[in-house]
Short mmCIF file of C-alpha atoms in Angstrom, two decimals:
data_model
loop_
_atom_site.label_atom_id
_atom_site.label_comp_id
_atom_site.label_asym_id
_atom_site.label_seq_id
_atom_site.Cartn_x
_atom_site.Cartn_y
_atom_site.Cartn_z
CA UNK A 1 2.59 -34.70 45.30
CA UNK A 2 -1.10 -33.43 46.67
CA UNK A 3 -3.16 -32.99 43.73
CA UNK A 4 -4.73 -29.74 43.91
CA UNK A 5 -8.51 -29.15 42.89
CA UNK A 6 -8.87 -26.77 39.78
CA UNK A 7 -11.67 -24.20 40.75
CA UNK A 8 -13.06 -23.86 37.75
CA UNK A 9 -16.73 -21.71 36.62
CA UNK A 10 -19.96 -23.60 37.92
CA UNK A 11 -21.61 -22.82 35.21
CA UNK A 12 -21.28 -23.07 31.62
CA UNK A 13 -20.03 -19.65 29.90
CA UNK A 14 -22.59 -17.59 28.16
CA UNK A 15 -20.60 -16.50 25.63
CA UNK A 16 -20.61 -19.93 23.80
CA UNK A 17 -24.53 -20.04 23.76
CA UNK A 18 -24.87 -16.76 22.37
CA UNK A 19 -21.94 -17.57 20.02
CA UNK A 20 -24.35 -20.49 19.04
CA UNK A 21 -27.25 -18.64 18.65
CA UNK A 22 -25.87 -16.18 16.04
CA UNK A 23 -23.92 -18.71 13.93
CA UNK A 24 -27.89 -20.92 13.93
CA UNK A 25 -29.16 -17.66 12.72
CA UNK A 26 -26.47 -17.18 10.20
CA UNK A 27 -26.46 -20.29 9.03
CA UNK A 28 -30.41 -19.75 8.56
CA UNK A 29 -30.21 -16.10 6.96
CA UNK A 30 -27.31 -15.69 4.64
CA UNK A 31 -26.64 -12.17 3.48
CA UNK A 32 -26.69 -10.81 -0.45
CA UNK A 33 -24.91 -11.89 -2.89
CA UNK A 34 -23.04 -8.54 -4.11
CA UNK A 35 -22.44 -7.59 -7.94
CA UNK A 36 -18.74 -6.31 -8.80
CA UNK A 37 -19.65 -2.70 -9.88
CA UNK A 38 -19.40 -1.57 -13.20
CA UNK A 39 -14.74 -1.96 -14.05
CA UNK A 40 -14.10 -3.85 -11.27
CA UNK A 41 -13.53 -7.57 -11.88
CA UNK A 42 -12.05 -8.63 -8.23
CA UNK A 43 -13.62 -10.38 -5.51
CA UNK A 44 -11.58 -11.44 -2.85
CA UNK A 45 -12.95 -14.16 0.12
CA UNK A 46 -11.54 -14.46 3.67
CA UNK A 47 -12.67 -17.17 6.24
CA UNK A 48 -13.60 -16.22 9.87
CA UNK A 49 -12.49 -19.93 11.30
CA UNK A 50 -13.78 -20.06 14.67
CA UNK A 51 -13.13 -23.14 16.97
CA UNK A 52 -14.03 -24.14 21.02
CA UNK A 53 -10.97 -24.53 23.24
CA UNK A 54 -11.52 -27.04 25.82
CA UNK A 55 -11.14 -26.30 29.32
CA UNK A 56 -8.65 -28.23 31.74
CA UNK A 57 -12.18 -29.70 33.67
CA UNK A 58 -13.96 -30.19 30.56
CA UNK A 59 -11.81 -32.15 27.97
CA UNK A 60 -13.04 -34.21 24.69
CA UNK A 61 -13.42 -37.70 25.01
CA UNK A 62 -10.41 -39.69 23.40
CA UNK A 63 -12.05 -41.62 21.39
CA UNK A 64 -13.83 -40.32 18.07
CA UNK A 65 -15.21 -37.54 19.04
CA UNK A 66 -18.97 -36.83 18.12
CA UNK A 67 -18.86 -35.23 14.25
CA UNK A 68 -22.32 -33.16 13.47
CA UNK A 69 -24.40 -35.81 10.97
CA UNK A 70 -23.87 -34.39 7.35
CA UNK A 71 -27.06 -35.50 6.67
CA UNK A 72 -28.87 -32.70 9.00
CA UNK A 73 -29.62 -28.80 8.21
CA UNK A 74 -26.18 -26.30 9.05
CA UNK A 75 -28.40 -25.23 11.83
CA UNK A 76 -29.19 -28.23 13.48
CA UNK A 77 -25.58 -29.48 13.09
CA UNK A 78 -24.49 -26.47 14.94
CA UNK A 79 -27.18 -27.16 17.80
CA UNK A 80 -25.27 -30.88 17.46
CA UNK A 81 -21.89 -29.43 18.30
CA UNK A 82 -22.97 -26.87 20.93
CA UNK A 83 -24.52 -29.95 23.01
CA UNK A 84 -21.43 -31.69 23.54
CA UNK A 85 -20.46 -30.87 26.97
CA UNK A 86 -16.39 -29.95 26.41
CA UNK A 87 -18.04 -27.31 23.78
CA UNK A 88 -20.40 -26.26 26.29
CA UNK A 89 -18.10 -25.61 28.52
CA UNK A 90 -15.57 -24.59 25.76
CA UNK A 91 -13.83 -21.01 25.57
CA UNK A 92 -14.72 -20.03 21.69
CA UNK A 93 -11.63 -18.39 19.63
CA UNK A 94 -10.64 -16.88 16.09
CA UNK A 95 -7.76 -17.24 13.72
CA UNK A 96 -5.63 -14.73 12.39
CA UNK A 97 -2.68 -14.42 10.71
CA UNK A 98 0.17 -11.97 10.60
CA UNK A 99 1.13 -11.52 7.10
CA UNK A 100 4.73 -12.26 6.33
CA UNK A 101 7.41 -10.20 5.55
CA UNK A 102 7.87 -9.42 1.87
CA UNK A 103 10.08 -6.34 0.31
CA UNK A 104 7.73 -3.81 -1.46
CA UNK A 105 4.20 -4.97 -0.02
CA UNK A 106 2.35 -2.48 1.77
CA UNK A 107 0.48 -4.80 4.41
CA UNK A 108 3.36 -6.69 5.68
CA UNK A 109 3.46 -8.08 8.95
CA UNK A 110 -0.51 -6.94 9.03
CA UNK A 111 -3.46 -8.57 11.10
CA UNK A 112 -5.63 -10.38 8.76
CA UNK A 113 -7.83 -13.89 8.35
CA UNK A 114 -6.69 -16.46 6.04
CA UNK A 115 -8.05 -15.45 2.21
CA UNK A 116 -7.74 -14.10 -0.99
CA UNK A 117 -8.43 -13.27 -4.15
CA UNK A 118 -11.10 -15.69 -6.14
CA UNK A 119 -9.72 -17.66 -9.12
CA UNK A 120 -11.95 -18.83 -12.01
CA UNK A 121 -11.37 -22.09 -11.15
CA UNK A 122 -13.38 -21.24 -7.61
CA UNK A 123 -16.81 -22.49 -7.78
CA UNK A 124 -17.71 -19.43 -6.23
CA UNK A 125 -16.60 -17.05 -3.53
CA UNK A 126 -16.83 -19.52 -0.33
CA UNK A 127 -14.63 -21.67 -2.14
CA UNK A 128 -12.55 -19.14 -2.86
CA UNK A 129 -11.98 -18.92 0.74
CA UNK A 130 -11.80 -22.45 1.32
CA UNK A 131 -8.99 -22.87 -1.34
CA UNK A 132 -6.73 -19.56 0.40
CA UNK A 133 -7.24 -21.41 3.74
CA UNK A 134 -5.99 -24.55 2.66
CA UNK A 135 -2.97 -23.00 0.86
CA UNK A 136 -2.10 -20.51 3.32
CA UNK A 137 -2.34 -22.23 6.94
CA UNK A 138 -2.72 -25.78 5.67
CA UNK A 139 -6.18 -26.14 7.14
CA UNK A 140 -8.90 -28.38 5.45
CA UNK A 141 -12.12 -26.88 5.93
CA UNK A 142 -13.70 -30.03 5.11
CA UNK A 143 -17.22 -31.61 6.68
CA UNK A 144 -14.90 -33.77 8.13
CA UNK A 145 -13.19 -30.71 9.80
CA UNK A 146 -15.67 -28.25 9.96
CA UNK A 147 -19.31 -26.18 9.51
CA UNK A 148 -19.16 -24.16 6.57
CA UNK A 149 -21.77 -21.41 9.21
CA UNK A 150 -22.55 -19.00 6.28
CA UNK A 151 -20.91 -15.58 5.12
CA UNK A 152 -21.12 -11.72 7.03
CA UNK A 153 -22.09 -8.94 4.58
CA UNK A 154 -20.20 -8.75 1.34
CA UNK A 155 -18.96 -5.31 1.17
CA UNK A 156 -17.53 -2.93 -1.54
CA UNK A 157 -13.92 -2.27 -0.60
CA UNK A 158 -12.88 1.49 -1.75
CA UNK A 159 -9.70 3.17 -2.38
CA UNK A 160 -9.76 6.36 0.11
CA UNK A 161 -6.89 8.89 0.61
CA UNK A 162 -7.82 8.37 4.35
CA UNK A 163 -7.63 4.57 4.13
CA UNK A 164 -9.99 1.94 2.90
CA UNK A 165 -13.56 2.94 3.28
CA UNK A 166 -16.06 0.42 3.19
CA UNK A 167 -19.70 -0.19 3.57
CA UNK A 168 -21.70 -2.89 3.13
CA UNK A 169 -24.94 -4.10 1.62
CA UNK A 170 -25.39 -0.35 0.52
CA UNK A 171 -27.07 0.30 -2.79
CA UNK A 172 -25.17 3.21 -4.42
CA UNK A 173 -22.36 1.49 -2.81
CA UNK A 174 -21.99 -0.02 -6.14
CA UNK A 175 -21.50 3.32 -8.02
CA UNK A 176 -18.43 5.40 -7.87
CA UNK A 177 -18.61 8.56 -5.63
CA UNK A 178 -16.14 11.56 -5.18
CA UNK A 179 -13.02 10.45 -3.89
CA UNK A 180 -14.01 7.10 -3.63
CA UNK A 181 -12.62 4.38 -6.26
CA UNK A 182 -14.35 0.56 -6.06
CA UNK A 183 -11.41 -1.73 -5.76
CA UNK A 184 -13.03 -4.94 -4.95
CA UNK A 185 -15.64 -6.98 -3.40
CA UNK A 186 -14.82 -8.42 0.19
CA UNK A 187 -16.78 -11.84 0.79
CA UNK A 188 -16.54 -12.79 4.66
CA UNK A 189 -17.48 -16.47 5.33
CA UNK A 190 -17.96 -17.71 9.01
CA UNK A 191 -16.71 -21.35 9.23
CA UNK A 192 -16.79 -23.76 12.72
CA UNK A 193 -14.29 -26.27 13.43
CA UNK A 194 -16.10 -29.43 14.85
CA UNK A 195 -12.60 -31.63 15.38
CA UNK A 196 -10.89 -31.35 18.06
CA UNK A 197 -7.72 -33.18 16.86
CA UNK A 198 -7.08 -30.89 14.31
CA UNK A 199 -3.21 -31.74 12.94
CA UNK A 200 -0.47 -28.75 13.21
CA UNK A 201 -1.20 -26.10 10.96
CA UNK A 202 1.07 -25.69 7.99
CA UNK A 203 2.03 -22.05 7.42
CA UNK A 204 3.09 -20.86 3.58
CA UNK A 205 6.30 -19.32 4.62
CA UNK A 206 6.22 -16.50 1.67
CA UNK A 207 2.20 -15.30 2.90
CA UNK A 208 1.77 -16.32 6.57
CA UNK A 209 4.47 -15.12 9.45
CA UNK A 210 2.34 -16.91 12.42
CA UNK A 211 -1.15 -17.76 12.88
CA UNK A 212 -2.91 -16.58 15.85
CA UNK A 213 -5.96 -18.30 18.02
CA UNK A 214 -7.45 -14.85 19.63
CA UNK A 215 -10.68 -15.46 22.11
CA UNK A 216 -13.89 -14.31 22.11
CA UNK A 217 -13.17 -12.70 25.33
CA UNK A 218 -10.06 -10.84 24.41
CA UNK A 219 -12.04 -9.36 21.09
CA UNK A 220 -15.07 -8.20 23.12
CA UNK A 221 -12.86 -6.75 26.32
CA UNK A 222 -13.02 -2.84 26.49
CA UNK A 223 -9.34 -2.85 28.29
CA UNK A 224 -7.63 -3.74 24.63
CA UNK A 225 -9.00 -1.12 22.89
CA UNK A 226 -5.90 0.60 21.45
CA UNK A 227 -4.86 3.12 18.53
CA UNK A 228 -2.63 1.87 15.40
CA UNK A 229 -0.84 4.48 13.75
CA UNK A 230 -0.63 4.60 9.92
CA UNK A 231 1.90 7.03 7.78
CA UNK A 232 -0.63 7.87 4.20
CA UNK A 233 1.16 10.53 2.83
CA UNK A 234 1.75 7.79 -0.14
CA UNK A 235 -2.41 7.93 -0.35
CA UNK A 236 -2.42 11.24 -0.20
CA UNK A 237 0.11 12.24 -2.30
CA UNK A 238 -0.08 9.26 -4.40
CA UNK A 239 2.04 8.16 -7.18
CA UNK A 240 4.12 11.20 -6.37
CA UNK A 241 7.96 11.65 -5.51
CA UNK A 242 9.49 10.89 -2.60
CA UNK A 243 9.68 14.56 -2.02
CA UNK A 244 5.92 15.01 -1.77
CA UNK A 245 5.30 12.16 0.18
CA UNK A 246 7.63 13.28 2.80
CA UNK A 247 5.94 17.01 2.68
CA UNK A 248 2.45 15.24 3.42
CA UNK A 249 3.84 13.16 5.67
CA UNK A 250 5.59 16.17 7.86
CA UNK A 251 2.76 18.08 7.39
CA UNK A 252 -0.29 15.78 8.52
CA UNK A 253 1.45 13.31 10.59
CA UNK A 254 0.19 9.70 10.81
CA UNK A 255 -2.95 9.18 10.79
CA UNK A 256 -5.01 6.98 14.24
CA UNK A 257 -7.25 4.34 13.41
CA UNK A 258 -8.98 2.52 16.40
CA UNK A 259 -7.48 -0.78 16.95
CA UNK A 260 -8.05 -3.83 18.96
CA UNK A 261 -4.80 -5.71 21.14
CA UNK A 262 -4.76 -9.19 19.92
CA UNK A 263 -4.09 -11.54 23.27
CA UNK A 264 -3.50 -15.24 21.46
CA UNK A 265 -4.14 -18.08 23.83
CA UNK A 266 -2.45 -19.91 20.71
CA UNK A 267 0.58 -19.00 18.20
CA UNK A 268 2.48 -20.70 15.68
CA UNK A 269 5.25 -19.77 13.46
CA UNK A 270 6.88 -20.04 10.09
CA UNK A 271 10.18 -21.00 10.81
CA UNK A 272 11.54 -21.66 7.18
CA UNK A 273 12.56 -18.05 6.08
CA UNK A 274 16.47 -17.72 6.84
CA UNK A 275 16.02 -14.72 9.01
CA UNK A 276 14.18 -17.01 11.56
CA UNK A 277 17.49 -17.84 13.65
CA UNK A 278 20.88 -16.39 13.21
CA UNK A 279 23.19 -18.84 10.71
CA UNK A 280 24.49 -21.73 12.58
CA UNK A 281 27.77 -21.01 9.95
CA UNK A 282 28.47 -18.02 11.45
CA UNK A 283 31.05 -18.65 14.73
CA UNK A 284 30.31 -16.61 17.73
CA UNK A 285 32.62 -13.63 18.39
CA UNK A 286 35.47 -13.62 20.82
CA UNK A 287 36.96 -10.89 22.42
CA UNK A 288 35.66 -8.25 25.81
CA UNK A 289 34.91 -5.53 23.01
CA UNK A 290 33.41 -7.62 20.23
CA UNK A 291 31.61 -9.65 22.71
CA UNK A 292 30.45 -5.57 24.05
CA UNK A 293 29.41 -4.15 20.35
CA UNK A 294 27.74 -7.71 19.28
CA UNK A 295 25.33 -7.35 22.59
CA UNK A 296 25.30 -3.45 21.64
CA UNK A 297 24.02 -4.46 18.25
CA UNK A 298 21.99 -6.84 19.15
CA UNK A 299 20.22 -4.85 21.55
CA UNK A 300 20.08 -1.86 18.81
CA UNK A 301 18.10 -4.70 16.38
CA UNK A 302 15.85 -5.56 18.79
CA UNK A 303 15.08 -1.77 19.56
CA UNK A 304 14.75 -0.70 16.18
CA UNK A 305 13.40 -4.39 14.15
CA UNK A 306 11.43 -5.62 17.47
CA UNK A 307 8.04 -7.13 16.57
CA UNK A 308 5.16 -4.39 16.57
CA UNK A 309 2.16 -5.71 18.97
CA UNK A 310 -0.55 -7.70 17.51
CA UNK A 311 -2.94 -5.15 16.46
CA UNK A 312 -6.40 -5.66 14.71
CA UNK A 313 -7.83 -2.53 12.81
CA UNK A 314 -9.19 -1.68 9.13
CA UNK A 315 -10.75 -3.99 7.07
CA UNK A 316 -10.23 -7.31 8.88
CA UNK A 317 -11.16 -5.35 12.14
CA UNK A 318 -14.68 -4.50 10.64
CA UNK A 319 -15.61 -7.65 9.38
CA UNK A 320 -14.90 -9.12 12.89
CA UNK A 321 -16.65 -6.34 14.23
CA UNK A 322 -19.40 -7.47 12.07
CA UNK A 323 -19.97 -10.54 13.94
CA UNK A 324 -19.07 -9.19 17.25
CA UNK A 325 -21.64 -6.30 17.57
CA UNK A 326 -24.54 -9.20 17.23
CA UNK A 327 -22.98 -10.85 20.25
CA UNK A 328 -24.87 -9.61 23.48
CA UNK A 329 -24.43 -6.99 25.04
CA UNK A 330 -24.54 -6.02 21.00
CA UNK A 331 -21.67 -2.48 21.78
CA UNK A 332 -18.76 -3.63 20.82
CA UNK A 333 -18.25 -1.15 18.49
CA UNK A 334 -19.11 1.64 20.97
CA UNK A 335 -15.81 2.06 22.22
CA UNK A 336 -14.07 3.03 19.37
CA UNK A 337 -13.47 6.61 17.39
CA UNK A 338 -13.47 8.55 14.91
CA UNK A 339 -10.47 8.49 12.71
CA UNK A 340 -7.85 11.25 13.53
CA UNK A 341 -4.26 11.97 13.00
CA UNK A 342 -1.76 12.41 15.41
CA UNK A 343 -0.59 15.91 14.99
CA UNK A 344 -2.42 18.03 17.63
CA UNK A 345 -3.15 20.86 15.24
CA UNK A 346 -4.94 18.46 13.08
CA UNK A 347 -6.58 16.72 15.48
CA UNK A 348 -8.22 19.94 16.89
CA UNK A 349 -8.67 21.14 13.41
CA UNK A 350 -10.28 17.75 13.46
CA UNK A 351 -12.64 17.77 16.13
CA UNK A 352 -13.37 21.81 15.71
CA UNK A 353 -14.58 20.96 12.02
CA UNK A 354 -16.65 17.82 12.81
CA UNK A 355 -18.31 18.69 16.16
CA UNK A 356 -21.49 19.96 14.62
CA UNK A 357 -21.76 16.36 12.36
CA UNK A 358 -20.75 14.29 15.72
CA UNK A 359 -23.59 15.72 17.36
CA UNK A 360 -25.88 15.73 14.54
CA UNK A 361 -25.26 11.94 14.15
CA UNK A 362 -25.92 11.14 17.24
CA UNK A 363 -28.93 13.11 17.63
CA UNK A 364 -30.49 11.68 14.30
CA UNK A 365 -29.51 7.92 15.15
CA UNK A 366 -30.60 8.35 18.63
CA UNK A 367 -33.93 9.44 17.40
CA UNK A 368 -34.08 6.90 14.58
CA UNK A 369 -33.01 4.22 17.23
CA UNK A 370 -35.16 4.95 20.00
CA UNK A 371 -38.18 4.35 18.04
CA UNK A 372 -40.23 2.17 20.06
CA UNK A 373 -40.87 -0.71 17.48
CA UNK A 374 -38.92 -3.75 17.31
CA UNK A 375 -35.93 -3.53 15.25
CA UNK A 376 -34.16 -7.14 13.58
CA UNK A 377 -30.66 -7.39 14.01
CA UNK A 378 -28.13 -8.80 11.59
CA UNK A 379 -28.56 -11.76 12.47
CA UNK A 380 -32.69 -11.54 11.70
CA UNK A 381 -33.73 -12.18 15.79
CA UNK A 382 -36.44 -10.37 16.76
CA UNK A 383 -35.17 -7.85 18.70
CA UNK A 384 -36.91 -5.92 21.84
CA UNK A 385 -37.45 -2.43 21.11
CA UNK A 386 -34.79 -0.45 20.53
CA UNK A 387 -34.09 1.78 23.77
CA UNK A 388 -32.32 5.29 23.63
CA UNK A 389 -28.91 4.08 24.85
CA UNK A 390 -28.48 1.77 22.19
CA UNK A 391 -29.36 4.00 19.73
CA UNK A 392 -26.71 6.33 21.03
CA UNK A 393 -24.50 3.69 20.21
CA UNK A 394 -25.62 3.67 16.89
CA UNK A 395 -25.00 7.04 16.25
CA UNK A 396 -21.68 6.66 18.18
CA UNK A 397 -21.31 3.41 15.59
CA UNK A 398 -22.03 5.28 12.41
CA UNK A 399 -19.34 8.21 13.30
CA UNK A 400 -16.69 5.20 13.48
CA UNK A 401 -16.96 4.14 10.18
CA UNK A 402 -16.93 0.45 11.25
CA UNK A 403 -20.51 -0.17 11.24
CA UNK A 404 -21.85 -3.41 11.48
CA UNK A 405 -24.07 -5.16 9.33
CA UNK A 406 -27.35 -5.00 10.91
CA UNK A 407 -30.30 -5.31 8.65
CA UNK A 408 -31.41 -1.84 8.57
CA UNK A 409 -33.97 -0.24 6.42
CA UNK A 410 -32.55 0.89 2.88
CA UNK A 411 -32.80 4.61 3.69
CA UNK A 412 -30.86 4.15 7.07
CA UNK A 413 -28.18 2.40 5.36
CA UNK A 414 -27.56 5.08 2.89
CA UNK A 415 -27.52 7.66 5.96
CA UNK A 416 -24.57 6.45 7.18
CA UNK A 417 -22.57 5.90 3.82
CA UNK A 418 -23.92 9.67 3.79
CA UNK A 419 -22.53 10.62 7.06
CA UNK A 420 -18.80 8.54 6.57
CA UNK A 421 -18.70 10.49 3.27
CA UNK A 422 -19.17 13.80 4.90
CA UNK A 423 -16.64 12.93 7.89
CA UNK A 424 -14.27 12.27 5.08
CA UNK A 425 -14.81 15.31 3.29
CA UNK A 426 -14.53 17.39 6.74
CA UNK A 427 -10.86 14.98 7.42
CA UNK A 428 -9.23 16.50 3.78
CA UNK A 429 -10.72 20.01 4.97
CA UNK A 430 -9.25 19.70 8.12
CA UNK A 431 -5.79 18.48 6.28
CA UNK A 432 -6.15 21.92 3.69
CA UNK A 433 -6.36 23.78 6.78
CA UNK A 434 -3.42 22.66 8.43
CA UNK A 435 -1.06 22.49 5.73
CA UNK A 436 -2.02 26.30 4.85
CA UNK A 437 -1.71 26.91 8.31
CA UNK A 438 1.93 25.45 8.98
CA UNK A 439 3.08 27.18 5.61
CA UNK A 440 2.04 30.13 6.85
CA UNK A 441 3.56 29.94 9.88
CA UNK A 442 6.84 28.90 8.19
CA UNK A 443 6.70 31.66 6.05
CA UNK A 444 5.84 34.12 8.84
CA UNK A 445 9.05 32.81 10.74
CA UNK A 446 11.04 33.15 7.79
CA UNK A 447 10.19 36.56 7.47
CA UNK A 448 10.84 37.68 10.60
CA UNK A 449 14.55 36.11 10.80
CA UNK A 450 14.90 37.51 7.36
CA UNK A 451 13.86 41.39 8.82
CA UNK A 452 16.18 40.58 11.90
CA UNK A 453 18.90 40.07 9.92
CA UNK A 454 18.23 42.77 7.77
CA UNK A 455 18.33 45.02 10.58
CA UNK A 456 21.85 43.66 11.84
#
């Protein structure tokens, strides 16, 4: 058989030295340490694990491949790694896991990064995350395995009848505000996997359904940018009966977060809960019209029970964003929006009720922005100065509420915890408004059928 020549890129991809740059500066900069505020005791770590696939043309040597020297600064051992030419040529990825499948919890079968909460045997919050990662996917993040980079901005999770609202390294983030409860403190740590010839990872069948490698690539493309739609009436109407939450829930709809469609060059599964494969006990039906309802019924399961797509949004999808929006071209939060629900009255209500703020934000972030002084990024570079168009996407950024963690001035920062806490506050108005509205309208109808009748 011919062989056939691969035609690969002639030149190494971008992407991994700009990938290299930022985890340098990370390594060199590491953000605040963040206080639990005053009740809340919880601080919960995750680990953003981030590895270089080879490439077909550019594979790692087979014998022991070249481990950064421990000896040497986290910087300098990341400018060790980046050198090697399969890295350099390398296509950089994330893990993720899909949650598994549990009666009674509320983010089942959910995007998220290996984590959880911190123990008080945990030294402190990175080994918090070290410890989850270990127990939950069965990977060592060891020197011998990996860079432990440094950690994204701790942020104060909140309880929110819109979802969880979060912001981080604000200051009167710390103190309880109207209709936001503290819940916990998120602690994001960025690790690097230097070996290659990592064993099989070992998923904890009662946590982790599947783990995930995601590229760079797929996280930064603008074609898969999607929508995930939640049902809160149980936030809204919380503790409440069953009664109320379906009134909320007929009332407001579900609600539209922007999303991002995972694309895994990589998956791997936990095959030891019994509802992996059907039970080799059970014998296989005989029979025309068994034969027809078991393909009927199985094609009913697998309309109804089919796996949802891979969808990254919420919490996990702004700490990514985090470290994506200090990749270059530095908008790749730009594309996504506002919050909404899927009801079209509400989502007019919506947009009618919030279009003075949306172009208030932009105007004041634009102008804030555009200043022309140079501005440091999260990741402390010194930036050029800051043109208009990326201060649009600033204010653009701020209206998301996934804002990323560059290091703004104090009285910026609180601007946009300012502006996410009015958008809120216009989202329950907009939710009063409809609800009255459809009552009305019901009550309107009623009448009239009830003076019809009358008539007759």
């Amino acid at each position: 058989m011919a062989d056939h020549e691969f035609a690969g890129p002639k030149e190494p991809p971008t992407l991994t030295a700009n990938l290299k740059d930022v985890l340098q500066d990370l390594s060199r900069n590491p953000h605040p340490f963040v206080p639990c505020p005053e009740g809340v005791k919880k601080r919960a770590s995750v680990a953003l694990i981030i590895r270089v696939k080879p490439t077909y043309s550019h594979w790692p040597p087979k014998e022991n491949h070249a481990l950064p020297s421990d000896g040497l600064k986290k910087d300098l051992q990341i400018d060790q790694f980046f050198e090697q030419d399969w890295v350099r040529w390398g296509d950089p990825e994330v893990l993720f896991i899909k949650r598994a499948a549990r009666k009674g919890d509320r983010w089942q079968g959910h995007v998220a990064l290996p984590g959880g909460g911190r123990d008080p045997e945990d030294a402190d919050d990175e080994a918090a995350a070290i410890r989850e990662t270990e127990e939950e996917v069965g990977l060592a993040l060891s020197p011998a395995n990996a860079i432990a980079v440094g950690n994204l901005p701790q942020r104060v999770v909140s309880a929110n009848w819109v979802g969880n609202a979060f912001t981080p390294n604000l200051r009167h983030a710390l103190n309880q505000r109207q209709g936001r409860t503290a819940i916990m403190i998120l602690c994001p740590y960025v690790f690097l996997v230097t070996n290659p010839n990592l064993p099989p990872l070992r998923l904890q069948p009662t946590e982790v359904g599947s783990t995930h490698w995601v590229p760079f690539r797929a996280l930064l493309s603008p074609a898969l940018r999607t929508s995930e739609y939640q049902d809160v009436s149980n936030r809204v109407a919380g503790q409440g009966s069953r009664i109320r939450r379906f009134f909320f829930r007929s009332m407001l709809g579900r609600m539209v977060f922007c999303a991002v469609r995972l694309l895994p060059s990589e998956s791997s599964y936990s095959s030891s809960p019994s509802t992996f494969a059907p039970d080799p006990d059970v014998p296989a039906s005989d029979g025309v019209l068994v034969s027809a309802l078991d393909s009927l019924d199985i094609w009913r399961s697998k309309w109804l029970i089919s796996d949802p797509p891979l969808h990254l949004w919420g919490l996990t999808l702004g700490v990514i964003a985090d470290l994506l929006d200090l990749l270059p071209p530095h908008n790749a939060l730009t594309l996504w929006d506002l919050p909404t629900f899927s009801t079209w009255d509400n989502r007019f209500i919506i947009w009618l009720l919030s279009y003075k703020f949306r172009m208030r934000t932009a105007k004041e972030m634009g102008e804030v922005r555009s200043a022309n002084m140079p501005v440091p990024d999260a990741a402390g570079f010194n930036a050029a100065p800051m043109s208009p168009t990326r201060g649009q996407e600033m204010g653009r950024l701020a209206q998301t509420g996934c804002h990323g963690p560059w290091n703004m001035r104090l009285s910026q920062s609180d601007n946009i915890d300012k502006m996410l806490k009015e958008y809120f506050n216009i989202i329950r108005r907009a939710g009063q408004v409809v609800i009255l509205g459809r009552l009305a309208t019901i009550f309107a109808l009623a009448l009239t059928i009830w003076r019809k009748r009358r008539k007759t």
